Amino acid sequence: MSSEFPDATPTGRRTLLRAMTGGGALAALTLPGAGPAAAATTTSGAGDADPFVQDRFRPTGRTREYWVQADSFAHNVAPNGYDGMTGMHFTADQTTYQAIGFRAYTRDWGRPLAADEGPDGVGANSGIPGPVLRGKVGDVIKVHFKNNDTHYKWPHSMHPHGVRYDQDSDGGWMADDPQRPGTAVPFGGTYTYTWTCTPGSVGSWPYHDHAAPQSVAQAGTGAAAGMSASAGGHGGGGGPVMEIGAELGLFGMIAVTGEQTPPVDREFVLFFHDVSAADAPSLAQDVSLCNGGAFVDNAATFTARPGDRVRWRVGTLGNSFHVFHLHGHRWRTADGWVDSQVIGPATTLTVEYLEDNPGDWIYHCHVPGHMMRGMAGRYRVTR
């Protein structure tokens, strides 16, 4: 653990930072000249990995159970009506749409779990993003899912990345096998998914709705939309949209740790995603969201203190590539030091560092059009 977060003497603004992409650690390195106490080593071992070695599941005997429900609700992406970055103003009717989100509940979907944004918690559990589903190597994650989409009444599912599962726990709908279990759970229906955490599962992974494509025109019918060649699965002409449930909010993060995962004081889960006004017609414009919020002081605000060991788990879904940028901070990758990093649809970035730079910072996607549509928020480091 000491090689991950050594007790380095601060030099300049950054001491030790580490970045991981695709769930795997790249390196843990320090700034040149930081002194012998800051010495660190590469921890991934990726260069020595044999690609033909099987990623075997060795059970710990521990099962982590989650009761997750897909809920639909009116969602205002900019409740304060103001963008602190550009100075633009909005009204609630311009920034509200009918969202769908995953929430974690007590057993048998009794009541929503309280927010827990600690390093081992389920997160805000507000629906967008869904709860953080956690496991350690050797664990079984069992997710009891219920479709409570009272607005659209569409079928939904839960498809995981990174963990191991059999076909009955895939959650990915196909027109040539539409009755496969768990791929299109109807409104009011339930299904249980079983996923296992192998050594290769360590990292940050998205989960999301992967059920039958749907059309907004079919909202409230409970019918599954047929894919048309003219629509192309992306919404043209009111046709069915691939993964529209995920676009409207049905996604979350799976966090798997192993023996080499360093403990942290603060862990932030951040999702970049876009909602098209074509797929959410009540919106006045397309919006680009951070955890379901658009524009500074509506998007999630994250806080830390100097000396905190910090981890960001950043994910994306949708049709766009994004660029995660954190003001006042930089981190080491295989290509060198960076303060911005590209992440594509359904991929993740994990960044860890020892916080040493107090300030009222912002994080955002560095694509200008995405910033203008709201993809920015605050990061406050207070003494």
mmCIF file of C-alpha atoms in Angstrom:
data_model
loop_
_atom_site.group_PDB
_atom_site.id
_atom_site.type_symbol
_atom_site.label_atom_id
_atom_site.label_comp_id
_atom_site.label_asym_id
_atom_site.label_seq_id
_atom_site.Cartn_x
_atom_site.Cartn_y
_atom_site.Cartn_z
ATOM 1 C CA MET A 1 0.000 0.000 0.000
ATOM 2 C CA SER A 2 2.842 2.389 0.710
ATOM 3 C CA SER A 3 3.866 2.366 -2.948
ATOM 4 C CA GLU A 4 0.366 3.537 -3.904
ATOM 5 C CA PHE A 5 0.182 6.528 -1.529
ATOM 6 C CA PRO A 6 3.648 7.148 -0.068
ATOM 7 C CA ASP A 7 4.143 9.898 2.498
ATOM 8 C CA ALA A 8 5.662 12.303 0.007
ATOM 9 C CA THR A 9 6.950 15.752 0.805
ATOM 10 C CA PRO A 10 4.853 18.180 -1.314
ATOM 11 C CA THR A 11 6.690 19.729 -4.259
ATOM 12 C CA GLY A 12 4.706 22.263 -6.254
ATOM 13 C CA ARG A 13 1.017 21.618 -6.708
ATOM 14 C CA ARG A 14 1.060 17.857 -7.186
ATOM 15 C CA THR A 15 2.834 15.139 -5.316
ATOM 16 C CA LEU A 16 1.528 11.671 -6.113
ATOM 17 C CA LEU A 17 -1.276 10.850 -8.514
ATOM 18 C CA ARG A 18 -2.263 7.651 -10.200
ATOM 19 C CA ALA A 19 -4.616 7.039 -13.109
ATOM 20 C CA MET A 20 -6.308 3.875 -14.244
ATOM 21 C CA THR A 21 -8.276 3.265 -17.429
ATOM 22 C CA GLY A 22 -10.521 0.362 -18.341
ATOM 23 C CA GLY A 23 -10.494 -0.830 -14.763
ATOM 24 C CA GLY A 24 -6.763 -1.591 -14.621
ATOM 25 C CA ALA A 25 -3.955 0.237 -12.826
ATOM 26 C CA LEU A 26 -1.306 1.771 -15.044
ATOM 27 C CA ALA A 27 1.262 3.136 -12.628
ATOM 28 C CA ALA A 28 1.926 4.886 -9.358
ATOM 29 C CA LEU A 29 4.563 7.529 -9.859
ATOM 30 C CA THR A 30 5.756 10.769 -8.320
ATOM 31 C CA LEU A 31 6.950 14.091 -9.619
ATOM 32 C CA PRO A 32 10.665 14.160 -10.400
ATOM 33 C CA GLY A 33 12.692 15.425 -7.484
ATOM 34 C CA ALA A 34 10.063 14.645 -4.882
ATOM 35 C CA GLY A 35 12.667 12.963 -2.726
ATOM 36 C CA PRO A 36 13.320 9.362 -1.691
ATOM 37 C CA ALA A 37 10.260 9.167 0.547
ATOM 38 C CA ALA A 38 8.097 9.634 -2.538
ATOM 39 C CA ALA A 39 9.568 6.731 -4.508
ATOM 40 C CA ALA A 40 6.914 4.541 -6.120
ATOM 41 C CA THR A 41 6.733 1.616 -8.491
ATOM 42 C CA THR A 42 4.569 0.459 -11.364
ATOM 43 C CA THR A 43 1.871 -1.770 -9.914
ATOM 44 C CA SER A 44 -0.087 -3.112 -12.874
ATOM 45 C CA GLY A 45 2.270 -5.834 -14.055
ATOM 46 C CA ALA A 46 0.442 -5.572 -17.390
ATOM 47 C CA GLY A 47 3.620 -6.072 -19.418
ATOM 48 C CA ASP A 48 4.147 -9.534 -17.925
ATOM 49 C CA ALA A 49 0.540 -10.693 -18.246
ATOM 50 C CA ASP A 50 -0.144 -13.892 -20.206
ATOM 51 C CA PRO A 51 -3.272 -13.237 -22.351
ATOM 52 C CA PHE A 52 -4.141 -16.936 -22.335
ATOM 53 C CA VAL A 53 -4.280 -17.359 -18.571
ATOM 54 C CA GLN A 54 -7.877 -17.826 -17.478
ATOM 55 C CA ASP A 55 -9.407 -15.240 -15.161
ATOM 56 C CA ARG A 56 -10.630 -17.768 -12.619
ATOM 57 C CA PHE A 57 -13.275 -17.141 -9.986
ATOM 58 C CA ARG A 58 -12.163 -18.311 -6.547
ATOM 59 C CA PRO A 59 -15.148 -17.795 -4.235
ATOM 60 C CA THR A 60 -14.842 -16.146 -0.857
ATOM 61 C CA GLY A 61 -18.239 -17.534 0.142
ATOM 62 C CA ARG A 62 -19.544 -13.982 0.480
ATOM 63 C CA THR A 63 -22.667 -12.887 -1.403
ATOM 64 C CA ARG A 64 -23.562 -9.202 -1.664
ATOM 65 C CA GLU A 65 -27.284 -8.748 -2.267
ATOM 66 C CA TYR A 66 -28.873 -5.614 -3.706
ATOM 67 C CA TRP A 67 -32.565 -4.844 -4.212
ATOM 68 C CA VAL A 68 -32.672 -2.408 -7.127
ATOM 69 C CA GLN A 69 -35.730 -0.789 -8.665
ATOM 70 C CA ALA A 70 -36.173 1.181 -11.895
ATOM 71 C CA ASP A 71 -38.284 4.229 -10.981
ATOM 72 C CA SER A 72 -39.620 6.936 -13.304
ATOM 73 C CA PHE A 73 -39.873 10.533 -12.109
ATOM 74 C CA ALA A 74 -39.902 14.140 -13.297
ATOM 75 C CA HIS A 75 -36.302 15.345 -13.237
ATOM 76 C CA ASN A 76 -35.126 18.965 -13.425
ATOM 77 C CA VAL A 77 -31.502 18.994 -14.605
ATOM 78 C CA ALA A 78 -30.959 22.638 -13.518
ATOM 79 C CA PRO A 79 -33.104 23.263 -10.427
ATOM 80 C CA ASN A 80 -31.491 26.603 -9.561
ATOM 81 C CA GLY A 81 -32.172 27.892 -13.085
ATOM 82 C CA TYR A 82 -28.670 29.292 -13.535
ATOM 83 C CA ASP A 83 -25.342 28.295 -15.068
ATOM 84 C CA GLY A 84 -22.527 29.596 -12.874
ATOM 85 C CA MET A 85 -20.018 29.175 -15.730
ATOM 86 C CA THR A 86 -21.755 31.021 -18.601
ATOM 87 C CA GLY A 87 -24.287 33.140 -16.683
ATOM 88 C CA MET A 88 -27.240 31.739 -18.646
ATOM 89 C CA HIS A 89 -30.683 31.467 -17.012
ATOM 90 C CA PHE A 90 -33.318 28.755 -17.478
ATOM 91 C CA THR A 91 -36.876 28.046 -16.398
ATOM 92 C CA ALA A 92 -37.988 24.728 -14.916
ATOM 93 C CA ASP A 93 -40.143 23.873 -17.923
ATOM 94 C CA GLN A 94 -37.052 24.181 -20.165
ATOM 95 C CA THR A 95 -34.917 21.807 -18.099
ATOM 96 C CA THR A 96 -37.315 19.122 -16.830
ATOM 97 C CA TYR A 97 -37.978 15.737 -18.424
ATOM 98 C CA GLN A 98 -39.431 12.367 -17.446
ATOM 99 C CA ALA A 99 -36.407 10.399 -16.296
ATOM 100 C CA ILE A 100 -35.918 6.782 -15.263
ATOM 101 C CA GLY A 101 -33.312 5.805 -12.693
ATOM 102 C CA PHE A 102 -32.092 2.848 -10.648
ATOM 103 C CA ARG A 103 -32.445 3.103 -6.852
ATOM 104 C CA ALA A 104 -31.305 0.664 -4.162
ATOM 105 C CA TYR A 105 -33.913 -0.462 -1.642
ATOM 106 C CA THR A 106 -34.156 -2.458 1.530
ATOM 107 C CA ARG A 107 -35.044 -6.134 1.199
ATOM 108 C CA ASP A 108 -38.040 -6.887 -1.054
ATOM 109 C CA TRP A 109 -37.960 -3.283 -2.332
ATOM 110 C CA GLY A 110 -39.290 -2.018 0.990
ATOM 111 C CA ARG A 111 -37.924 1.541 1.059
ATOM 112 C CA PRO A 112 -35.060 3.405 -0.644
ATOM 113 C CA LEU A 113 -31.688 3.146 1.077
ATOM 114 C CA ALA A 114 -30.334 6.334 2.605
ATOM 115 C CA ALA A 115 -27.553 8.116 0.758
ATOM 116 C CA ASP A 116 -24.057 6.917 1.655
ATOM 117 C CA GLU A 117 -21.318 8.685 -0.292
ATOM 118 C CA GLY A 118 -18.451 7.181 1.701
ATOM 119 C CA PRO A 119 -15.787 5.065 -0.027
ATOM 120 C CA ASP A 120 -17.809 1.904 0.614
ATOM 121 C CA GLY A 121 -21.318 3.344 0.201
ATOM 122 C CA VAL A 122 -24.065 3.144 -2.430
ATOM 123 C CA GLY A 123 -23.686 6.827 -3.313
ATOM 124 C CA ALA A 124 -26.439 9.433 -3.405
ATOM 125 C CA ASN A 125 -29.013 6.783 -4.454
ATOM 126 C CA SER A 126 -31.082 9.520 -6.077
ATOM 127 C CA GLY A 127 -31.694 7.635 -9.311
ATOM 128 C CA ILE A 128 -29.131 9.272 -11.644
ATOM 129 C CA PRO A 129 -26.709 7.636 -11.431
ATOM 130 C CA GLY A 130 -27.969 4.448 -9.825
ATOM 131 C CA PRO A 131 -26.456 2.984 -6.663
ATOM 132 C CA VAL A 132 -22.805 1.972 -6.574
ATOM 133 C CA LEU A 133 -22.770 -1.838 -6.582
ATOM 134 C CA ARG A 134 -19.657 -3.052 -4.770
ATOM 135 C CA GLY A 135 -17.772 -6.285 -4.551
ATOM 136 C CA LYS A 136 -14.355 -7.735 -3.748
ATOM 137 C CA VAL A 137 -12.496 -10.394 -5.682
ATOM 138 C CA GLY A 138 -14.198 -13.723 -4.994
ATOM 139 C CA ASP A 139 -17.577 -12.200 -4.134
ATOM 140 C CA VAL A 140 -20.921 -12.987 -5.739
ATOM 141 C CA ILE A 141 -23.104 -9.952 -6.460
ATOM 142 C CA LYS A 142 -26.785 -10.844 -6.538
ATOM 143 C CA VAL A 143 -29.088 -8.087 -7.821
ATOM 144 C CA HIS A 144 -32.842 -8.437 -7.352
ATOM 145 C CA PHE A 145 -34.346 -6.109 -9.937
ATOM 146 C CA LYS A 146 -37.887 -4.700 -10.142
ATOM 147 C CA ASN A 147 -39.292 -2.623 -12.996
ATOM 148 C CA ASN A 148 -41.375 0.206 -11.525
ATOM 149 C CA ASP A 149 -41.350 2.447 -14.617
ATOM 150 C CA THR A 150 -44.814 3.891 -14.041
ATOM 151 C CA HIS A 151 -44.464 6.620 -16.688
ATOM 152 C CA TYR A 152 -43.186 4.869 -19.820
ATOM 153 C CA LYS A 153 -44.115 1.307 -18.775
ATOM 154 C CA TRP A 154 -41.298 0.010 -20.969
ATOM 155 C CA PRO A 155 -39.451 -3.260 -20.336
ATOM 156 C CA HIS A 156 -36.036 -2.726 -18.728
ATOM 157 C CA SER A 157 -32.987 -4.757 -17.738
ATOM 158 C CA MET A 158 -29.596 -4.523 -16.031
ATOM 159 C CA HIS A 159 -26.495 -5.324 -18.080
ATOM 160 C CA PRO A 160 -23.110 -5.332 -16.264
ATOM 161 C CA HIS A 161 -19.603 -4.679 -17.518
ATOM 162 C CA GLY A 162 -16.436 -6.161 -16.032
ATOM 163 C CA VAL A 163 -17.867 -8.905 -13.845
ATOM 164 C CA ARG A 164 -18.372 -12.517 -14.898
ATOM 165 C CA TYR A 165 -21.862 -13.872 -15.604
ATOM 166 C CA ASP A 166 -23.685 -16.517 -17.608
ATOM 167 C CA GLN A 167 -26.190 -15.788 -20.367
ATOM 168 C CA ASP A 168 -29.152 -15.692 -17.999
ATOM 169 C CA SER A 169 -27.552 -12.765 -16.149
ATOM 170 C CA ASP A 170 -26.456 -10.785 -19.217
ATOM 171 C CA GLY A 171 -29.514 -8.507 -19.486
ATOM 172 C CA GLY A 172 -28.890 -7.724 -23.190
ATOM 173 C CA TRP A 173 -32.036 -7.998 -25.339
ATOM 174 C CA MET A 174 -31.895 -9.455 -28.868
ATOM 175 C CA ALA A 175 -34.754 -9.544 -31.386
ATOM 176 C CA ASP A 176 -33.856 -13.096 -32.406
ATOM 177 C CA ASP A 177 -34.254 -14.303 -28.802
ATOM 178 C CA PRO A 178 -36.760 -11.846 -27.282
ATOM 179 C CA GLN A 179 -37.875 -14.143 -24.458
ATOM 180 C CA ARG A 180 -34.422 -14.721 -22.995
ATOM 181 C CA PRO A 181 -34.714 -14.274 -19.216
ATOM 182 C CA GLY A 182 -33.778 -10.916 -17.741
ATOM 183 C CA THR A 183 -33.390 -9.055 -21.045
ATOM 184 C CA ALA A 184 -36.755 -7.245 -21.078
ATOM 185 C CA VAL A 185 -38.319 -7.305 -17.613
ATOM 186 C CA PRO A 186 -41.880 -5.986 -18.069
ATOM 187 C CA PHE A 187 -43.415 -3.179 -16.038
ATOM 188 C CA GLY A 188 -44.211 -4.626 -12.603
ATOM 189 C CA GLY A 189 -41.944 -7.629 -13.201
ATOM 190 C CA THR A 190 -38.872 -8.783 -11.289
ATOM 191 C CA TYR A 191 -35.690 -10.668 -12.088
ATOM 192 C CA THR A 192 -32.524 -11.693 -10.229
ATOM 193 C CA TYR A 193 -29.068 -11.327 -11.819
ATOM 194 C CA THR A 194 -25.993 -13.131 -10.484
ATOM 195 C CA TRP A 195 -22.538 -11.722 -11.207
ATOM 196 C CA THR A 196 -19.141 -12.837 -9.891
ATOM 197 C CA CYS A 197 -16.031 -10.785 -9.148
ATOM 198 C CA THR A 198 -12.883 -12.325 -10.617
ATOM 199 C CA PRO A 199 -9.338 -10.917 -10.331
ATOM 200 C CA GLY A 200 -9.901 -9.339 -13.747
ATOM 201 C CA SER A 201 -12.978 -7.519 -12.438
ATOM 202 C CA VAL A 202 -10.994 -5.122 -10.248
ATOM 203 C CA GLY A 203 -11.778 -1.549 -11.258
ATOM 204 C CA SER A 204 -14.686 0.687 -12.274
ATOM 205 C CA TRP A 205 -17.377 -0.655 -14.596
ATOM 206 C CA PRO A 206 -20.742 0.661 -15.799
ATOM 207 C CA TYR A 207 -24.041 -1.166 -15.592
ATOM 208 C CA HIS A 208 -27.073 -0.025 -17.541
ATOM 209 C CA ASP A 209 -30.415 -0.815 -19.145
ATOM 210 C CA HIS A 210 -29.927 -2.934 -22.277
ATOM 211 C CA ALA A 211 -33.512 -3.941 -22.980
ATOM 212 C CA ALA A 212 -35.514 -3.676 -26.216
ATOM 213 C CA PRO A 213 -35.215 -0.404 -28.167
ATOM 214 C CA GLN A 214 -38.140 1.938 -27.507
ATOM 215 C CA SER A 215 -39.852 4.969 -28.998
ATOM 216 C CA VAL A 216 -40.998 7.941 -26.918
ATOM 217 C CA ALA A 217 -44.227 7.755 -28.923
ATOM 218 C CA GLN A 218 -44.928 4.428 -27.186
ATOM 219 C CA ALA A 219 -44.603 5.825 -23.663
ATOM 220 C CA GLY A 220 -47.180 4.322 -21.338
ATOM 221 C CA THR A 221 -48.089 1.431 -23.642
ATOM 222 C CA GLY A 222 -45.792 -1.215 -22.184
ATOM 223 C CA ALA A 223 -45.087 -2.426 -25.721
ATOM 224 C CA ALA A 224 -41.662 -3.317 -27.053
ATOM 225 C CA ALA A 225 -40.708 -1.335 -30.130
ATOM 226 C CA GLY A 226 -39.584 -3.115 -33.268
ATOM 227 C CA MET A 227 -36.309 -1.886 -34.784
ATOM 228 C CA SER A 228 -36.856 -0.250 -38.158
ATOM 229 C CA ALA A 229 -34.207 0.238 -40.815
ATOM 230 C CA SER A 230 -35.244 3.850 -41.305
ATOM 231 C CA ALA A 231 -34.870 4.713 -37.623
ATOM 232 C CA GLY A 232 -31.462 3.113 -37.378
ATOM 233 C CA GLY A 233 -31.849 2.711 -33.621
ATOM 234 C CA HIS A 234 -30.875 6.268 -32.758
ATOM 235 C CA GLY A 235 -34.165 8.149 -32.691
ATOM 236 C CA GLY A 236 -34.647 9.617 -36.180
ATOM 237 C CA GLY A 237 -38.282 10.281 -37.049
ATOM 238 C CA GLY A 238 -39.589 9.111 -33.708
ATOM 239 C CA GLY A 239 -38.425 5.538 -34.279
ATOM 240 C CA PRO A 240 -37.049 3.165 -31.653
ATOM 241 C CA VAL A 241 -33.877 4.186 -29.838
ATOM 242 C CA MET A 242 -31.189 1.756 -28.722
ATOM 243 C CA GLU A 243 -30.645 1.936 -24.942
ATOM 244 C CA ILE A 244 -33.053 4.838 -24.503
ATOM 245 C CA GLY A 245 -33.547 3.715 -20.904
ATOM 246 C CA ALA A 246 -29.848 4.361 -20.258
ATOM 247 C CA GLU A 247 -30.085 7.732 -22.021
ATOM 248 C CA LEU A 248 -32.937 8.769 -19.715
ATOM 249 C CA GLY A 249 -31.012 7.705 -16.586
ATOM 250 C CA LEU A 250 -30.847 3.929 -16.112
ATOM 251 C CA PHE A 251 -27.152 3.419 -15.390
ATOM 252 C CA GLY A 252 -24.714 3.142 -12.490
ATOM 253 C CA MET A 253 -21.237 2.018 -11.420
ATOM 254 C CA ILE A 254 -19.895 -1.370 -10.351
ATOM 255 C CA ALA A 255 -16.809 -0.960 -8.127
ATOM 256 C CA VAL A 256 -14.693 -4.067 -7.554
ATOM 257 C CA THR A 257 -11.656 -4.048 -5.277
ATOM 258 C CA GLY A 258 -8.836 -6.509 -4.661
ATOM 259 C CA GLU A 259 -5.987 -7.025 -2.239
ATOM 260 C CA GLN A 260 -3.890 -4.355 -3.979
ATOM 261 C CA THR A 261 -6.642 -1.701 -4.078
ATOM 262 C CA PRO A 262 -5.505 1.127 -1.799
ATOM 263 C CA PRO A 263 -7.971 2.483 0.776
ATOM 264 C CA VAL A 264 -9.155 6.055 0.238
ATOM 265 C CA ASP A 265 -10.802 8.785 2.301
ATOM 266 C CA ARG A 266 -12.990 10.152 -0.486
ATOM 267 C CA GLU A 267 -14.419 8.357 -3.501
ATOM 268 C CA PHE A 268 -16.377 10.211 -6.187
ATOM 269 C CA VAL A 269 -18.517 8.489 -8.810
ATOM 270 C CA LEU A 270 -19.143 10.718 -11.822
ATOM 271 C CA PHE A 271 -21.070 9.949 -15.015
ATOM 272 C CA PHE A 272 -20.985 12.067 -18.147
ATOM 273 C CA HIS A 273 -24.036 11.483 -20.320
ATOM 274 C CA ASP A 274 -26.187 13.313 -22.857
ATOM 275 C CA VAL A 275 -29.965 13.543 -23.208
ATOM 276 C CA SER A 276 -31.379 14.513 -26.585
ATOM 277 C CA ALA A 277 -34.445 16.747 -26.753
ATOM 278 C CA ALA A 278 -35.662 14.411 -29.512
ATOM 279 C CA ASP A 279 -35.845 11.602 -26.951
ATOM 280 C CA ALA A 280 -37.053 13.824 -24.065
ATOM 281 C CA PRO A 281 -39.340 16.289 -25.906
ATOM 282 C CA SER A 282 -40.086 18.469 -22.865
ATOM 283 C CA LEU A 283 -36.474 19.706 -22.852
ATOM 284 C CA ALA A 284 -35.858 23.028 -24.612
ATOM 285 C CA GLN A 285 -32.455 21.798 -25.854
ATOM 286 C CA ASP A 286 -30.093 18.847 -25.789
ATOM 287 C CA VAL A 287 -28.356 18.658 -22.404
ATOM 288 C CA SER A 288 -25.004 17.222 -21.339
ATOM 289 C CA LEU A 289 -25.136 16.033 -17.732
ATOM 290 C CA CYS A 290 -22.866 15.262 -14.796
ATOM 291 C CA ASN A 291 -24.682 12.750 -12.566
ATOM 292 C CA GLY A 292 -27.982 13.952 -13.973
ATOM 293 C CA GLY A 293 -27.308 17.654 -13.367
ATOM 294 C CA ALA A 294 -26.574 20.333 -15.963
ATOM 295 C CA PHE A 295 -24.433 23.439 -15.367
ATOM 296 C CA VAL A 296 -22.229 24.462 -12.454
ATOM 297 C CA ASP A 297 -24.005 24.333 -9.054
ATOM 298 C CA ASN A 298 -26.672 22.021 -10.482
ATOM 299 C CA ALA A 299 -24.285 19.226 -11.354
ATOM 300 C CA ALA A 300 -22.859 17.337 -8.380
ATOM 301 C CA THR A 301 -20.421 19.236 -6.139
ATOM 302 C CA PHE A 302 -17.588 17.105 -4.731
ATOM 303 C CA THR A 303 -15.547 18.047 -1.669
ATOM 304 C CA ALA A 304 -12.235 16.992 -0.147
ATOM 305 C CA ARG A 305 -9.563 18.239 2.268
ATOM 306 C CA PRO A 306 -5.790 18.447 1.917
ATOM 307 C CA GLY A 307 -4.274 15.136 2.943
ATOM 308 C CA ASP A 308 -7.270 13.114 1.736
ATOM 309 C CA ARG A 309 -6.601 10.066 -0.370
ATOM 310 C CA VAL A 310 -9.034 10.638 -3.247
ATOM 311 C CA ARG A 311 -10.431 8.329 -5.907
ATOM 312 C CA TRP A 312 -12.580 9.354 -8.898
ATOM 313 C CA ARG A 313 -14.525 6.700 -10.789
ATOM 314 C CA VAL A 314 -15.643 8.413 -14.018
ATOM 315 C CA GLY A 315 -17.928 6.736 -16.561
ATOM 316 C CA THR A 316 -19.695 7.610 -19.806
ATOM 317 C CA LEU A 317 -22.665 6.301 -21.753
ATOM 318 C CA GLY A 318 -24.358 7.441 -24.951
ATOM 319 C CA ASN A 319 -23.122 8.424 -28.418
ATOM 320 C CA SER A 320 -20.403 10.955 -27.529
ATOM 321 C CA PHE A 321 -16.772 10.927 -26.523
ATOM 322 C CA HIS A 322 -15.990 13.160 -23.548
ATOM 323 C CA VAL A 323 -12.844 14.634 -22.012
ATOM 324 C CA PHE A 324 -12.580 14.537 -18.215
ATOM 325 C CA HIS A 325 -10.697 17.617 -16.992
ATOM 326 C CA LEU A 326 -10.103 18.594 -13.361
ATOM 327 C CA HIS A 327 -8.793 22.100 -12.706
ATOM 328 C CA GLY A 328 -5.741 22.417 -10.479
ATOM 329 C CA HIS A 329 -4.845 18.730 -10.747
ATOM 330 C CA ARG A 330 -3.008 16.351 -13.027
ATOM 331 C CA TRP A 331 -2.171 12.682 -13.024
ATOM 332 C CA ARG A 332 0.250 10.211 -14.553
ATOM 333 C CA THR A 333 -0.697 7.860 -17.417
ATOM 334 C CA ALA A 334 1.313 5.499 -19.587
ATOM 335 C CA ASP A 335 1.839 8.466 -21.939
ATOM 336 C CA GLY A 336 2.975 10.892 -19.229
ATOM 337 C CA TRP A 337 1.374 13.568 -17.070
ATOM 338 C CA VAL A 338 -2.097 14.790 -18.103
ATOM 339 C CA ASP A 339 -4.879 16.954 -16.710
ATOM 340 C CA SER A 340 -7.464 15.873 -19.319
ATOM 341 C CA GLN A 341 -8.319 12.413 -20.555
ATOM 342 C CA VAL A 342 -10.628 11.138 -23.306
ATOM 343 C CA ILE A 343 -13.248 8.552 -22.393
ATOM 344 C CA GLY A 344 -15.616 7.006 -24.918
ATOM 345 C CA PRO A 345 -19.108 5.537 -24.614
ATOM 346 C CA ALA A 346 -19.443 2.798 -21.978
ATOM 347 C CA THR A 347 -15.857 3.212 -20.765
ATOM 348 C CA THR A 348 -14.455 4.370 -17.449
ATOM 349 C CA LEU A 349 -11.505 6.226 -15.978
ATOM 350 C CA THR A 350 -10.261 5.747 -12.419
ATOM 351 C CA VAL A 351 -7.981 8.425 -10.938
ATOM 352 C CA GLU A 352 -6.363 8.299 -7.469
ATOM 353 C CA TYR A 353 -4.241 10.933 -5.773
ATOM 354 C CA LEU A 354 -3.188 12.483 -2.486
ATOM 355 C CA GLU A 355 -4.970 15.858 -2.295
ATOM 356 C CA ASP A 356 -2.671 18.816 -1.673
ATOM 357 C CA ASN A 357 -4.192 21.775 -3.546
ATOM 358 C CA PRO A 358 -6.909 23.745 -1.696
ATOM 359 C CA GLY A 359 -9.277 25.768 -3.838
ATOM 360 C CA ASP A 360 -12.698 26.131 -5.397
ATOM 361 C CA TRP A 361 -12.098 24.163 -8.607
ATOM 362 C CA ILE A 362 -14.285 22.955 -11.429
ATOM 363 C CA TYR A 363 -14.403 19.643 -13.266
ATOM 364 C CA HIS A 364 -15.965 19.351 -16.701
ATOM 365 C CA CYS A 365 -15.938 17.782 -20.116
ATOM 366 C CA HIS A 366 -13.492 19.773 -22.232
ATOM 367 C CA VAL A 367 -15.591 19.525 -25.406
ATOM 368 C CA PRO A 368 -16.885 23.137 -25.670
ATOM 369 C CA GLY A 369 -20.306 22.167 -26.974
ATOM 370 C CA HIS A 370 -20.772 19.806 -24.034
ATOM 371 C CA MET A 371 -19.799 22.546 -21.574
ATOM 372 C CA MET A 372 -22.369 24.865 -23.161
ATOM 373 C CA ARG A 373 -25.007 22.161 -22.705
ATOM 374 C CA GLY A 374 -24.149 21.805 -19.017
ATOM 375 C CA MET A 375 -21.347 19.270 -18.515
ATOM 376 C CA ALA A 376 -19.513 21.012 -15.653
ATOM 377 C CA GLY A 377 -19.533 21.038 -11.853
ATOM 378 C CA ARG A 378 -17.556 22.116 -8.774
ATOM 379 C CA TYR A 379 -14.777 20.411 -6.841
ATOM 380 C CA ARG A 380 -14.042 22.148 -3.529
ATOM 381 C CA VAL A 381 -10.894 21.416 -1.541
ATOM 382 C CA THR A 382 -11.251 23.119 1.849
ATOM 383 C CA ARG A 383 -8.768 23.336 4.704
#
